[in-house]
């Protein structure tokens, strides 16, 4: 994709036309919401990775302890 086409696809950050103020407000609110959701996903992913690490470690060491 050319640079010109790529720039045409991205939305402008602010709208200068007063009749499109709603879109500027919408973009601001959508960006805040996206950041909040992303932070929530990061926290959830941290917990999942910790659980997976502990589970894999315990499943690796349990057979060694049971065999003895």
XYZ file of N, CA and C in Angstrom:
204
model
N 0.839 -1.161 0.000
C 0.000 0.000 0.000
C 0.893 1.236 0.000
N 0.579 2.182 -0.812
C 1.407 3.390 -0.884
C 1.166 4.276 0.338
N 2.115 5.158 0.598
C 2.016 6.060 1.755
C 0.800 6.976 1.641
N 0.504 7.422 0.427
C -0.640 8.306 0.219
C -1.944 7.590 0.550
N -2.077 6.354 0.115
C -3.279 5.582 0.405
C -3.398 5.322 1.894
N -2.296 4.997 2.542
C -2.311 4.714 3.970
C -2.751 5.942 4.768
N -2.289 7.120 4.378
C -2.682 8.331 5.102
C -4.153 8.661 4.871
N -4.696 8.277 3.726
C -6.116 8.509 3.476
C -6.991 7.592 4.318
N -6.484 6.449 4.727
C -7.269 5.505 5.504
C -7.317 5.855 6.983
N -6.330 6.554 7.497
C -6.323 6.875 8.920
C -7.193 8.104 9.176
N -7.989 8.055 10.256
C -8.874 9.186 10.531
C -8.094 10.386 11.045
N -8.562 11.569 10.739
C -7.892 12.758 11.283
C -8.084 12.816 12.795
N -7.143 13.400 13.506
C -7.230 13.464 14.959
C -8.277 14.478 15.417
N -8.411 15.571 14.764
C -9.390 16.595 15.131
C -10.132 17.048 13.872
N -11.384 17.304 14.047
C -12.189 17.821 12.940
C -12.376 19.318 13.141
N -12.122 20.077 12.099
C -12.233 21.531 12.186
C -13.649 22.028 11.912
N -14.385 21.283 11.151
C -15.743 21.681 10.803
C -16.646 21.524 12.034
N -17.350 22.586 12.467
C -18.195 22.492 13.665
C -19.304 21.449 13.550
N -19.742 21.154 12.339
C -20.816 20.173 12.180
C -20.332 18.755 12.456
N -19.021 18.550 12.498
C -18.488 17.213 12.758
C -17.884 17.097 14.153
N -18.270 17.989 15.056
C -17.730 17.958 16.413
C -18.057 16.636 17.111
N -19.181 16.059 16.789
C -19.567 14.793 17.416
C -18.533 13.709 17.142
N -17.930 13.723 15.945
C -16.941 12.700 15.616
C -15.656 12.898 16.404
N -15.292 14.135 16.641
C -14.118 14.413 17.458
C -14.349 13.911 18.880
N -15.527 14.179 19.412
C -15.879 13.699 20.747
C -15.895 12.171 20.775
N -16.478 11.574 19.748
C -16.531 10.113 19.667
C -15.131 9.504 19.646
N -14.228 10.069 18.836
C -12.866 9.540 18.753
C -12.138 9.656 20.084
N -12.325 10.770 20.784
C -11.694 10.938 22.095
C -12.196 9.889 23.084
N -13.505 9.695 23.124
C -14.078 8.724 24.056
C -13.699 7.290 23.677
N -13.682 7.001 22.389
C -13.309 5.660 21.938
C -11.860 5.355 22.283
N -10.985 6.343 22.149
C -9.575 6.142 22.484
C -9.402 5.877 23.980
N -10.116 6.622 24.821
C -10.054 6.392 26.271
C -10.558 4.993 26.612
N -11.655 4.600 25.991
C -12.217 3.278 26.250
C -11.266 2.176 25.788
N -10.647 2.349 24.632
C -9.696 1.360 24.129
C -8.499 1.219 25.057
N -8.006 2.327 25.592
C -6.881 2.267 26.526
C -7.272 1.531 27.803
N -8.492 1.788 28.300
C -8.965 1.117 29.516
C -9.081 -0.393 29.291
N -9.636 -0.770 28.169
C -9.795 -2.194 27.860
C -8.436 -2.862 27.690
N -7.510 -2.188 27.029
C -6.173 -2.744 26.823
C -5.465 -2.969 28.150
N -5.576 -2.029 29.071
C -4.964 -2.190 30.393
C -5.593 -3.371 31.132
N -6.891 -3.538 30.986
C -7.575 -4.670 31.612
C -7.064 -5.989 31.038
N -6.894 -6.044 29.722
C -6.376 -7.257 29.085
C -4.969 -7.570 29.561
N -4.141 -6.526 29.737
C -2.771 -6.742 30.206
C -2.780 -7.374 31.589
N -3.638 -6.880 32.475
C -3.739 -7.448 33.816
C -4.218 -8.888 33.783
N -5.215 -9.162 32.962
C -5.713 -10.527 32.830
C -4.638 -11.450 32.277
N -3.890 -10.974 31.304
C -2.850 -11.797 30.689
C -1.738 -12.096 31.685
N -1.403 -11.141 32.539
C -0.395 -11.392 33.570
C -0.830 -12.548 34.465
N -2.081 -12.539 34.891
C -2.587 -13.602 35.758
C -2.581 -14.947 35.035
N -2.964 -14.956 33.783
C -2.984 -16.207 33.014
C -1.576 -16.762 32.847
N -0.609 -15.900 32.566
C 0.771 -16.360 32.392
C 1.357 -16.886 33.700
N 1.034 -16.246 34.812
C 1.507 -16.746 36.108
C 0.905 -18.113 36.382
N -0.392 -18.269 36.158
C -1.033 -19.562 36.366
C -0.421 -20.627 35.465
N -0.209 -20.312 34.204
C 0.364 -21.286 33.270
C 1.774 -21.672 33.692
N 2.560 -20.707 34.154
C 3.916 -21.010 34.613
C 3.912 -21.904 35.834
N 3.054 -21.609 36.805
C 2.979 -22.441 38.011
C 2.455 -23.836 37.687
N 1.477 -23.917 36.808
C 0.932 -25.217 36.433
C 1.977 -26.057 35.713
N 2.711 -25.455 34.789
C 3.716 -26.227 34.056
C 4.851 -26.653 34.981
N 5.225 -25.808 35.931
C 6.280 -26.183 36.878
C 5.814 -27.323 37.771
N 4.581 -27.249 38.264
C 4.095 -28.316 39.145
C 3.900 -29.614 38.371
N 3.457 -29.553 37.141
C 3.278 -30.782 36.367
C 4.626 -31.388 35.971
N 5.677 -30.588 35.979
C 7.015 -31.093 35.680
C 7.629 -31.760 36.909
N 7.446 -31.179 38.089
C 8.079 -31.699 39.300
C 7.267 -32.775 40.011
N 5.963 -32.812 39.854
C 5.146 -33.811 40.545
C 5.541 -35.242 40.200
N 5.734 -35.606 38.963
C 6.128 -36.994 38.672
C 7.457 -37.377 39.331
N 8.359 -36.438 39.481
C 9.627 -36.743 40.144
C 9.407 -37.065 41.613
N 8.528 -36.324 42.273
C 8.267 -36.569 43.691
C 7.438 -37.832 43.897
N 6.531 -38.126 43.005
C 5.690 -39.315 43.132
C 6.513 -40.574 42.870
N 7.460 -40.516 41.960
C 8.275 -41.682 41.624
C 9.157 -42.100 42.796
N 9.533 -41.167 43.653
C 10.396 -41.503 44.800
C 9.570 -42.008 45.887
